[in-house]
Amino acid sequence: GLQRIEPLVPLGGRFLEVHVLADPARVSFREETWLDRGYHAAPPEGSLRTGDRLLDRIWSAGVETYRACAEDAIVDNPTRERGAWTGDAVAAGMEIAATAYSDARLAARSLRQAAWTAREDGLIPGMAVGDPIFIPSYAAAWVSGCLRQTELTGDRDLLRELFPHAERNADAFARQIGDDGVRDGLGWSFIDWGYVRNDGPADIALNLHVVAMLRDLERWCRLIGRDDRVARYRDLERRVAGAVGRWLEARRAEGPAGWEKIGYHAAALGLRAGFFDAPDAEAQAVAFLR
């Protein structure tokens, strides 16, 4: 008789393969339906036309990938765990969405969901919805993501609402600061696939994320009229940045072998944070990245 065949759980994809164990002469498909369940409607409101077909295709692929990952939260992909990873939302999803859609509420929801799922010590989770996973680098990136959301939308109310969560998150990091910077007491920190952590008690790439977080917290305080808290985050930033700067300078003094110890990721993050201000140092860092 007539049967309805569907996946057990919603999954994204481009093709559906169905195996039917029956006489082919007695089987036919009456109707095929694809349910589009995403947050944003297609096509996107924004568009890009550069005259370069490859670049335009890359932009479209980014938008369509984001749209496939935009459900009731920004998730990492439409077919695997579909987890609401904080890093995916603030580092990629938010930026791509801003080029294609005027509705930025989904990114704000992701930031709120992360704040509401903070650990007892205040640390913002790396994956917020379901079974939270706590990753310090993503907790630091969450702060910068909140600032970026305000830059994209002008919405300072979000900063006022989430400020208590940001302070508790920063407190979790502050309790781990020693002479070498932020130590590993918050747990394993994902930097990138293939990242090789440096030797020593402090992960320098994580510490560079924390430097960016504390600098953004200073800006956050000023944007919402909390100048009374600026000095605290400036002092914390100086402690962490000082430790990072001493470590980087010691490695640079070793020459090419020292750059190898710094590694690709810390070199890139250090360039972004302004730790390499001498022209020859910047040239060495860029050459290493290549």
PDB file of C-alpha atoms in Angstrom:
ATOM      1  CA  GLY A   1       0.000   0.000   0.000  1.00  0.00           C
ATOM      2  CA  LEU A   2       0.825   3.679   0.121  1.00  0.00           C
ATOM      3  CA  GLN A   3       3.646   4.421   2.582  1.00  0.00           C
ATOM      4  CA  ARG A   4       5.332   7.592   3.735  1.00  0.00           C
ATOM      5  CA  ILE A   5       9.121   7.446   3.978  1.00  0.00           C
ATOM      6  CA  GLU A   6      11.011  10.177   5.834  1.00  0.00           C
ATOM      7  CA  PRO A   7      14.180  10.575   7.938  1.00  0.00           C
ATOM      8  CA  LEU A   8      13.896   9.962  11.666  1.00  0.00           C
ATOM      9  CA  VAL A   9      15.349  13.410  12.394  1.00  0.00           C
ATOM     10  CA  PRO A  10      15.587  16.567  10.262  1.00  0.00           C
ATOM     11  CA  LEU A  11      18.793  16.599   8.246  1.00  0.00           C
ATOM     12  CA  GLY A  12      20.109  18.807   5.514  1.00  0.00           C
ATOM     13  CA  GLY A  13      21.513  17.574   2.232  1.00  0.00           C
ATOM     14  CA  ARG A  14      21.399  17.791  -1.553  1.00  0.00           C
ATOM     15  CA  PHE A  15      20.309  14.238  -2.387  1.00  0.00           C
ATOM     16  CA  LEU A  16      18.190  11.514  -0.822  1.00  0.00           C
ATOM     17  CA  GLU A  17      18.866   7.874  -1.600  1.00  0.00           C
ATOM     18  CA  VAL A  18      16.064   5.400  -0.827  1.00  0.00           C
ATOM     19  CA  HIS A  19      16.499   1.607  -0.874  1.00  0.00           C
ATOM     20  CA  VAL A  20      13.285  -0.425  -1.205  1.00  0.00           C
ATOM     21  CA  LEU A  21      13.455  -4.213  -0.819  1.00  0.00           C
ATOM     22  CA  ALA A  22      10.572  -5.158  -3.113  1.00  0.00           C
ATOM     23  CA  ASP A  23       9.691  -6.080  -6.677  1.00  0.00           C
ATOM     24  CA  PRO A  24      10.657  -2.990  -8.751  1.00  0.00           C
ATOM     25  CA  ALA A  25       7.611  -3.516 -10.973  1.00  0.00           C
ATOM     26  CA  ARG A  26       5.347  -2.948  -7.978  1.00  0.00           C
ATOM     27  CA  VAL A  27       7.082   0.132  -6.553  1.00  0.00           C
ATOM     28  CA  SER A  28       6.684   3.739  -7.650  1.00  0.00           C
ATOM     29  CA  PHE A  29       7.067   7.101  -5.988  1.00  0.00           C
ATOM     30  CA  ARG A  30       3.815   9.082  -5.994  1.00  0.00           C
ATOM     31  CA  GLU A  31       5.260  12.315  -4.643  1.00  0.00           C
ATOM     32  CA  GLU A  32       8.591  13.706  -3.458  1.00  0.00           C
ATOM     33  CA  THR A  33       8.658  16.719  -1.148  1.00  0.00           C
ATOM     34  CA  TRP A  34      11.581  18.687   0.222  1.00  0.00           C
ATOM     35  CA  LEU A  35      10.797  20.659   3.390  1.00  0.00           C
ATOM     36  CA  ASP A  36      12.875  23.813   3.734  1.00  0.00           C
ATOM     37  CA  ARG A  37      12.991  24.450   7.470  1.00  0.00           C
ATOM     38  CA  GLY A  38      15.633  27.167   7.808  1.00  0.00           C
ATOM     39  CA  TYR A  39      15.464  30.480   9.624  1.00  0.00           C
ATOM     40  CA  HIS A  40      16.080  32.703   6.591  1.00  0.00           C
ATOM     41  CA  ALA A  41      14.075  32.731   3.398  1.00  0.00           C
ATOM     42  CA  ALA A  42      15.784  32.183   0.061  1.00  0.00           C
ATOM     43  CA  PRO A  43      17.120  33.894  -1.946  1.00  0.00           C
ATOM     44  CA  PRO A  44      19.166  36.215   0.306  1.00  0.00           C
ATOM     45  CA  GLU A  45      18.430  39.931   0.381  1.00  0.00           C
ATOM     46  CA  GLY A  46      22.038  40.852  -0.273  1.00  0.00           C
ATOM     47  CA  SER A  47      24.047  39.967  -3.348  1.00  0.00           C
ATOM     48  CA  LEU A  48      27.584  40.268  -4.647  1.00  0.00           C
ATOM     49  CA  ARG A  49      28.609  40.782  -8.265  1.00  0.00           C
ATOM     50  CA  THR A  50      32.332  41.297  -8.764  1.00  0.00           C
ATOM     51  CA  GLY A  51      32.762  40.212 -12.371  1.00  0.00           C
ATOM     52  CA  ASP A  52      34.891  37.322 -11.110  1.00  0.00           C
ATOM     53  CA  ARG A  53      32.798  34.146 -11.448  1.00  0.00           C
ATOM     54  CA  LEU A  54      34.890  32.169  -8.965  1.00  0.00           C
ATOM     55  CA  LEU A  55      34.728  34.874  -6.288  1.00  0.00           C
ATOM     56  CA  ASP A  56      30.975  35.245  -6.766  1.00  0.00           C
ATOM     57  CA  ARG A  57      30.513  31.474  -6.444  1.00  0.00           C
ATOM     58  CA  ILE A  58      32.596  31.435  -3.261  1.00  0.00           C
ATOM     59  CA  TRP A  59      30.422  34.186  -1.771  1.00  0.00           C
ATOM     60  CA  SER A  60      27.231  32.330  -2.732  1.00  0.00           C
ATOM     61  CA  ALA A  61      28.576  29.086  -1.292  1.00  0.00           C
ATOM     62  CA  GLY A  62      29.257  30.867   1.991  1.00  0.00           C
ATOM     63  CA  VAL A  63      25.744  32.315   2.146  1.00  0.00           C
ATOM     64  CA  GLU A  64      24.071  29.012   1.277  1.00  0.00           C
ATOM     65  CA  THR A  65      26.217  27.174   3.812  1.00  0.00           C
ATOM     66  CA  TYR A  66      25.237  29.675   6.497  1.00  0.00           C
ATOM     67  CA  ARG A  67      21.564  29.429   5.535  1.00  0.00           C
ATOM     68  CA  ALA A  68      21.709  25.638   5.846  1.00  0.00           C
ATOM     69  CA  CYS A  69      23.140  26.114   9.348  1.00  0.00           C
ATOM     70  CA  ALA A  70      20.537  28.691  10.436  1.00  0.00           C
ATOM     71  CA  GLU A  71      17.789  26.845  12.310  1.00  0.00           C
ATOM     72  CA  ASP A  72      16.458  27.945  15.703  1.00  0.00           C
ATOM     73  CA  ALA A  73      20.128  28.643  16.437  1.00  0.00           C
ATOM     74  CA  ILE A  74      23.265  28.982  14.327  1.00  0.00           C
ATOM     75  CA  VAL A  75      24.642  25.436  14.147  1.00  0.00           C
ATOM     76  CA  ASP A  76      27.928  24.113  12.833  1.00  0.00           C
ATOM     77  CA  ASN A  77      26.499  22.127   9.898  1.00  0.00           C
ATOM     78  CA  PRO A  78      23.164  20.694   8.740  1.00  0.00           C
ATOM     79  CA  THR A  79      24.015  16.992   8.835  1.00  0.00           C
ATOM     80  CA  ARG A  80      26.386  16.057  11.668  1.00  0.00           C
ATOM     81  CA  GLU A  81      25.819  16.978  15.350  1.00  0.00           C
ATOM     82  CA  ARG A  82      24.175  20.296  14.383  1.00  0.00           C
ATOM     83  CA  GLY A  83      25.609  21.832  17.538  1.00  0.00           C
ATOM     84  CA  ALA A  84      25.221  25.476  18.514  1.00  0.00           C
ATOM     85  CA  TRP A  85      28.959  26.117  18.704  1.00  0.00           C
ATOM     86  CA  THR A  86      29.743  29.615  19.974  1.00  0.00           C
ATOM     87  CA  GLY A  87      32.848  29.934  17.819  1.00  0.00           C
ATOM     88  CA  ASP A  88      30.950  29.022  14.641  1.00  0.00           C
ATOM     89  CA  ALA A  89      28.268  31.596  15.438  1.00  0.00           C
ATOM     90  CA  VAL A  90      30.515  34.558  16.256  1.00  0.00           C
ATOM     91  CA  ALA A  91      33.498  33.922  13.977  1.00  0.00           C
ATOM     92  CA  ALA A  92      31.699  32.843  10.814  1.00  0.00           C
ATOM     93  CA  GLY A  93      27.905  32.776  10.977  1.00  0.00           C
ATOM     94  CA  MET A  94      27.439  36.338  12.186  1.00  0.00           C
ATOM     95  CA  GLU A  95      29.787  37.801   9.589  1.00  0.00           C
ATOM     96  CA  ILE A  96      28.309  35.887   6.656  1.00  0.00           C
ATOM     97  CA  ALA A  97      24.742  36.676   7.726  1.00  0.00           C
ATOM     98  CA  ALA A  98      25.546  40.390   7.811  1.00  0.00           C
ATOM     99  CA  THR A  99      26.463  40.357   4.107  1.00  0.00           C
ATOM    100  CA  ALA A 100      23.229  38.697   3.003  1.00  0.00           C
ATOM    101  CA  TYR A 101      20.357  39.383   5.431  1.00  0.00           C
ATOM    102  CA  SER A 102      18.952  42.339   7.339  1.00  0.00           C
ATOM    103  CA  ASP A 103      17.600  40.137  10.145  1.00  0.00           C
ATOM    104  CA  ALA A 104      20.428  39.792  12.688  1.00  0.00           C
ATOM    105  CA  ARG A 105      18.311  38.380  15.517  1.00  0.00           C
ATOM    106  CA  LEU A 106      19.542  34.812  15.131  1.00  0.00           C
ATOM    107  CA  ALA A 107      23.119  35.830  15.957  1.00  0.00           C
ATOM    108  CA  ALA A 108      21.860  37.739  19.000  1.00  0.00           C
ATOM    109  CA  ARG A 109      19.919  34.639  20.067  1.00  0.00           C
ATOM    110  CA  SER A 110      23.078  32.545  19.817  1.00  0.00           C
ATOM    111  CA  LEU A 111      24.918  35.029  22.047  1.00  0.00           C
ATOM    112  CA  ARG A 112      22.097  34.958  24.583  1.00  0.00           C
ATOM    113  CA  GLN A 113      21.847  31.173  24.561  1.00  0.00           C
ATOM    114  CA  ALA A 114      25.557  30.940  25.312  1.00  0.00           C
ATOM    115  CA  ALA A 115      25.239  33.425  28.184  1.00  0.00           C
ATOM    116  CA  TRP A 116      22.294  31.570  29.707  1.00  0.00           C
ATOM    117  CA  THR A 117      24.231  28.282  29.683  1.00  0.00           C
ATOM    118  CA  ALA A 118      27.353  29.560  31.469  1.00  0.00           C
ATOM    119  CA  ARG A 119      29.215  27.278  33.841  1.00  0.00           C
ATOM    120  CA  GLU A 120      29.059  27.794  37.626  1.00  0.00           C
ATOM    121  CA  ASP A 121      32.338  29.735  37.525  1.00  0.00           C
ATOM    122  CA  GLY A 122      30.895  32.045  34.846  1.00  0.00           C
ATOM    123  CA  LEU A 123      32.685  30.566  31.820  1.00  0.00           C
ATOM    124  CA  ILE A 124      30.646  30.888  28.612  1.00  0.00           C
ATOM    125  CA  PRO A 125      30.241  27.511  26.843  1.00  0.00           C
ATOM    126  CA  GLY A 126      31.825  26.581  23.554  1.00  0.00           C
ATOM    127  CA  MET A 127      28.600  24.785  22.618  1.00  0.00           C
ATOM    128  CA  ALA A 128      25.546  26.174  24.326  1.00  0.00           C
ATOM    129  CA  VAL A 129      22.409  24.191  23.522  1.00  0.00           C
ATOM    130  CA  GLY A 130      21.838  20.608  24.661  1.00  0.00           C
ATOM    131  CA  ASP A 131      24.834  19.272  26.558  1.00  0.00           C
ATOM    132  CA  PRO A 132      27.121  22.301  27.041  1.00  0.00           C
ATOM    133  CA  ILE A 133      30.804  21.936  26.181  1.00  0.00           C
ATOM    134  CA  PHE A 134      33.192  24.469  27.709  1.00  0.00           C
ATOM    135  CA  ILE A 135      36.134  25.695  25.621  1.00  0.00           C
ATOM    136  CA  PRO A 136      38.023  28.760  26.934  1.00  0.00           C
ATOM    137  CA  SER A 137      38.995  30.116  23.505  1.00  0.00           C
ATOM    138  CA  TYR A 138      35.327  30.197  22.498  1.00  0.00           C
ATOM    139  CA  ALA A 139      34.407  31.833  25.812  1.00  0.00           C
ATOM    140  CA  ALA A 140      36.853  34.629  24.990  1.00  0.00           C
ATOM    141  CA  ALA A 141      35.545  34.893  21.430  1.00  0.00           C
ATOM    142  CA  TRP A 142      31.995  35.289  22.774  1.00  0.00           C
ATOM    143  CA  VAL A 143      32.913  38.685  24.244  1.00  0.00           C
ATOM    144  CA  SER A 144      34.325  39.894  20.932  1.00  0.00           C
ATOM    145  CA  GLY A 145      31.233  38.486  19.203  1.00  0.00           C
ATOM    146  CA  CYS A 146      28.945  40.603  21.380  1.00  0.00           C
ATOM    147  CA  LEU A 147      30.924  43.730  20.442  1.00  0.00           C
ATOM    148  CA  ARG A 148      30.832  42.765  16.772  1.00  0.00           C
ATOM    149  CA  GLN A 149      27.059  42.268  16.888  1.00  0.00           C
ATOM    150  CA  THR A 150      26.714  45.829  18.166  1.00  0.00           C
ATOM    151  CA  GLU A 151      29.011  47.124  15.426  1.00  0.00           C
ATOM    152  CA  LEU A 152      26.841  45.396  12.808  1.00  0.00           C
ATOM    153  CA  THR A 153      23.464  46.432  14.240  1.00  0.00           C
ATOM    154  CA  GLY A 154      23.994  49.415  16.524  1.00  0.00           C
ATOM    155  CA  ASP A 155      22.139  47.532  19.289  1.00  0.00           C
ATOM    156  CA  ARG A 156      23.684  48.551  22.616  1.00  0.00           C
ATOM    157  CA  ASP A 157      20.763  47.103  24.572  1.00  0.00           C
ATOM    158  CA  LEU A 158      22.245  43.650  23.963  1.00  0.00           C
ATOM    159  CA  LEU A 159      25.486  44.810  25.603  1.00  0.00           C
ATOM    160  CA  ARG A 160      23.612  46.160  28.613  1.00  0.00           C
ATOM    161  CA  GLU A 161      21.661  42.910  28.945  1.00  0.00           C
ATOM    162  CA  LEU A 162      24.674  40.605  28.670  1.00  0.00           C
ATOM    163  CA  PHE A 163      27.178  42.694  30.661  1.00  0.00           C
ATOM    164  CA  PRO A 164      26.744  40.707  33.927  1.00  0.00           C
ATOM    165  CA  HIS A 165      27.469  37.492  31.999  1.00  0.00           C
ATOM    166  CA  ALA A 166      30.537  39.081  30.409  1.00  0.00           C
ATOM    167  CA  GLU A 167      31.875  40.090  33.815  1.00  0.00           C
ATOM    168  CA  ARG A 168      31.429  36.603  35.273  1.00  0.00           C
ATOM    169  CA  ASN A 169      33.094  35.135  32.189  1.00  0.00           C
ATOM    170  CA  ALA A 170      36.042  37.501  32.639  1.00  0.00           C
ATOM    171  CA  ASP A 171      36.243  36.602  36.332  1.00  0.00           C
ATOM    172  CA  ALA A 172      36.708  32.942  35.376  1.00  0.00           C
ATOM    173  CA  PHE A 173      39.739  33.905  33.287  1.00  0.00           C
ATOM    174  CA  ALA A 174      41.081  36.324  35.915  1.00  0.00           C
ATOM    175  CA  ARG A 175      41.296  33.532  38.486  1.00  0.00           C
ATOM    176  CA  GLN A 176      43.688  31.665  36.158  1.00  0.00           C
ATOM    177  CA  ILE A 177      46.134  34.540  35.517  1.00  0.00           C
ATOM    178  CA  GLY A 178      49.669  34.005  36.785  1.00  0.00           C
ATOM    179  CA  ASP A 179      53.116  35.307  35.896  1.00  0.00           C
ATOM    180  CA  ASP A 180      52.984  33.327  32.628  1.00  0.00           C
ATOM    181  CA  GLY A 181      49.512  34.537  31.646  1.00  0.00           C
ATOM    182  CA  VAL A 182      46.259  32.567  31.710  1.00  0.00           C
ATOM    183  CA  ARG A 183      47.040  28.985  32.663  1.00  0.00           C
ATOM    184  CA  ASP A 184      45.212  25.796  31.740  1.00  0.00           C
ATOM    185  CA  GLY A 185      42.847  25.561  34.712  1.00  0.00           C
ATOM    186  CA  LEU A 186      39.733  26.309  32.650  1.00  0.00           C
ATOM    187  CA  GLY A 187      40.103  23.181  30.520  1.00  0.00           C
ATOM    188  CA  TRP A 188      41.232  22.261  27.037  1.00  0.00           C
ATOM    189  CA  SER A 189      41.070  25.102  24.544  1.00  0.00           C
ATOM    190  CA  PHE A 190      40.402  24.520  20.863  1.00  0.00           C
ATOM    191  CA  ILE A 191      42.400  26.856  18.626  1.00  0.00           C
ATOM    192  CA  ASP A 192      42.271  25.113  15.261  1.00  0.00           C
ATOM    193  CA  TRP A 193      42.579  21.664  13.753  1.00  0.00           C
ATOM    194  CA  GLY A 194      46.273  20.936  13.483  1.00  0.00           C
ATOM    195  CA  TYR A 195      47.219  23.461  16.167  1.00  0.00           C
ATOM    196  CA  VAL A 196      50.294  22.452  18.174  1.00  0.00           C
ATOM    197  CA  ARG A 197      50.348  23.965  21.650  1.00  0.00           C
ATOM    198  CA  ASN A 198      53.582  25.594  22.810  1.00  0.00           C
ATOM    199  CA  ASP A 199      55.504  24.229  25.780  1.00  0.00           C
ATOM    200  CA  GLY A 200      54.997  25.812  29.184  1.00  0.00           C
ATOM    201  CA  PRO A 201      52.137  26.447  31.627  1.00  0.00           C
ATOM    202  CA  ALA A 202      50.265  28.933  29.416  1.00  0.00           C
ATOM    203  CA  ASP A 203      48.825  28.383  25.931  1.00  0.00           C
ATOM    204  CA  ILE A 204      50.001  31.492  24.067  1.00  0.00           C
ATOM    205  CA  ALA A 205      47.326  31.292  21.353  1.00  0.00           C
ATOM    206  CA  LEU A 206      44.614  31.149  24.028  1.00  0.00           C
ATOM    207  CA  ASN A 207      46.239  34.065  25.823  1.00  0.00           C
ATOM    208  CA  LEU A 208      46.130  36.110  22.622  1.00  0.00           C
ATOM    209  CA  HIS A 209      42.383  35.426  22.450  1.00  0.00           C
ATOM    210  CA  VAL A 210      42.119  36.596  26.062  1.00  0.00           C
ATOM    211  CA  VAL A 211      44.024  39.804  25.267  1.00  0.00           C
ATOM    212  CA  ALA A 212      41.488  40.543  22.512  1.00  0.00           C
ATOM    213  CA  MET A 213      38.635  39.735  24.913  1.00  0.00           C
ATOM    214  CA  LEU A 214      39.900  42.126  27.609  1.00  0.00           C
ATOM    215  CA  ARG A 215      40.469  44.928  25.107  1.00  0.00           C
ATOM    216  CA  ASP A 216      36.925  44.450  23.859  1.00  0.00           C
ATOM    217  CA  LEU A 217      35.621  44.475  27.425  1.00  0.00           C
ATOM    218  CA  GLU A 218      37.165  47.919  27.871  1.00  0.00           C
ATOM    219  CA  ARG A 219      35.243  49.112  24.803  1.00  0.00           C
ATOM    220  CA  TRP A 220      32.109  47.327  26.037  1.00  0.00           C
ATOM    221  CA  CYS A 221      32.246  49.232  29.334  1.00  0.00           C
ATOM    222  CA  ARG A 222      32.580  52.584  27.594  1.00  0.00           C
ATOM    223  CA  LEU A 223      29.727  51.872  25.162  1.00  0.00           C
ATOM    224  CA  ILE A 224      27.249  51.249  27.992  1.00  0.00           C
ATOM    225  CA  GLY A 225      28.508  53.940  30.357  1.00  0.00           C
ATOM    226  CA  ARG A 226      30.319  51.629  32.789  1.00  0.00           C
ATOM    227  CA  ASP A 227      33.572  53.573  32.904  1.00  0.00           C
ATOM    228  CA  ASP A 228      33.927  52.484  36.525  1.00  0.00           C
ATOM    229  CA  ARG A 229      34.913  49.001  35.263  1.00  0.00           C
ATOM    230  CA  VAL A 230      37.378  50.056  32.570  1.00  0.00           C
ATOM    231  CA  ALA A 231      40.408  50.134  34.886  1.00  0.00           C
ATOM    232  CA  ARG A 232      39.826  46.546  35.990  1.00  0.00           C
ATOM    233  CA  TYR A 233      39.926  45.171  32.458  1.00  0.00           C
ATOM    234  CA  ARG A 234      42.796  47.435  31.446  1.00  0.00           C
ATOM    235  CA  ASP A 235      44.848  46.067  34.354  1.00  0.00           C
ATOM    236  CA  LEU A 236      43.994  42.460  33.500  1.00  0.00           C
ATOM    237  CA  GLU A 237      44.843  43.094  29.846  1.00  0.00           C
ATOM    238  CA  ARG A 238      48.220  44.535  30.778  1.00  0.00           C
ATOM    239  CA  ARG A 239      49.040  41.489  32.917  1.00  0.00           C
ATOM    240  CA  VAL A 240      48.137  39.008  30.189  1.00  0.00           C
ATOM    241  CA  ALA A 241      49.611  41.059  27.340  1.00  0.00           C
ATOM    242  CA  GLY A 242      52.814  41.522  29.336  1.00  0.00           C
ATOM    243  CA  ALA A 243      53.212  37.776  29.788  1.00  0.00           C
ATOM    244  CA  VAL A 244      52.465  37.120  26.128  1.00  0.00           C
ATOM    245  CA  GLY A 245      54.850  39.847  24.998  1.00  0.00           C
ATOM    246  CA  ARG A 246      57.706  38.462  27.103  1.00  0.00           C
ATOM    247  CA  TRP A 247      57.171  34.961  25.718  1.00  0.00           C
ATOM    248  CA  LEU A 248      57.013  36.141  22.106  1.00  0.00           C
ATOM    249  CA  GLU A 249      60.074  38.361  22.489  1.00  0.00           C
ATOM    250  CA  ALA A 250      62.079  35.473  23.950  1.00  0.00           C
ATOM    251  CA  ARG A 251      61.129  33.241  21.022  1.00  0.00           C
ATOM    252  CA  ARG A 252      61.891  35.935  18.436  1.00  0.00           C
ATOM    253  CA  ALA A 253      65.338  36.359  19.943  1.00  0.00           C
ATOM    254  CA  GLU A 254      66.041  32.729  19.027  1.00  0.00           C
ATOM    255  CA  GLY A 255      65.741  33.502  15.310  1.00  0.00           C
ATOM    256  CA  PRO A 256      64.122  31.071  12.838  1.00  0.00           C
ATOM    257  CA  ALA A 257      63.935  28.310  15.450  1.00  0.00           C
ATOM    258  CA  GLY A 258      61.994  30.676  17.686  1.00  0.00           C
ATOM    259  CA  TRP A 259      59.462  31.429  14.964  1.00  0.00           C
ATOM    260  CA  GLU A 260      58.902  27.703  14.633  1.00  0.00           C
ATOM    261  CA  LYS A 261      58.090  27.579  18.349  1.00  0.00           C
ATOM    262  CA  ILE A 262      55.682  30.503  17.979  1.00  0.00           C
ATOM    263  CA  GLY A 263      53.883  28.634  15.239  1.00  0.00           C
ATOM    264  CA  TYR A 264      51.390  29.671  12.583  1.00  0.00           C
ATOM    265  CA  HIS A 265      48.423  30.331  14.862  1.00  0.00           C
ATOM    266  CA  ALA A 266      50.144  32.385  17.537  1.00  0.00           C
ATOM    267  CA  ALA A 267      51.966  34.352  14.823  1.00  0.00           C
ATOM    268  CA  ALA A 268      48.680  35.219  13.102  1.00  0.00           C
ATOM    269  CA  LEU A 269      46.960  36.129  16.379  1.00  0.00           C
ATOM    270  CA  GLY A 270      50.001  38.117  17.466  1.00  0.00           C
ATOM    271  CA  LEU A 271      49.990  40.113  14.244  1.00  0.00           C
ATOM    272  CA  ARG A 272      46.298  40.889  14.701  1.00  0.00           C
ATOM    273  CA  ALA A 273      46.887  42.007  18.293  1.00  0.00           C
ATOM    274  CA  GLY A 274      49.823  44.273  17.372  1.00  0.00           C
ATOM    275  CA  PHE A 275      52.598  42.390  19.159  1.00  0.00           C
ATOM    276  CA  PHE A 276      54.931  42.572  16.171  1.00  0.00           C
ATOM    277  CA  ASP A 277      55.499  46.287  15.645  1.00  0.00           C
ATOM    278  CA  ALA A 278      59.001  46.293  14.125  1.00  0.00           C
ATOM    279  CA  PRO A 279      58.973  46.089  10.299  1.00  0.00           C
ATOM    280  CA  ASP A 280      61.506  43.263  10.229  1.00  0.00           C
ATOM    281  CA  ALA A 281      59.491  41.266  12.770  1.00  0.00           C
ATOM    282  CA  GLU A 282      56.333  41.676  10.732  1.00  0.00           C
ATOM    283  CA  ALA A 283      58.178  40.586   7.608  1.00  0.00           C
ATOM    284  CA  GLN A 284      59.438  37.472   9.376  1.00  0.00           C
ATOM    285  CA  ALA A 285      55.961  36.657  10.682  1.00  0.00           C
ATOM    286  CA  VAL A 286      54.315  37.056   7.288  1.00  0.00           C
ATOM    287  CA  ALA A 287      57.022  34.947   5.653  1.00  0.00           C
ATOM    288  CA  PHE A 288      56.423  32.251   8.241  1.00  0.00           C
ATOM    289  CA  LEU A 289      52.675  32.325   7.645  1.00  0.00           C
ATOM    290  CA  ARG A 290      53.232  31.794   3.939  1.00  0.00           C
TER     291      ARG A 290
END
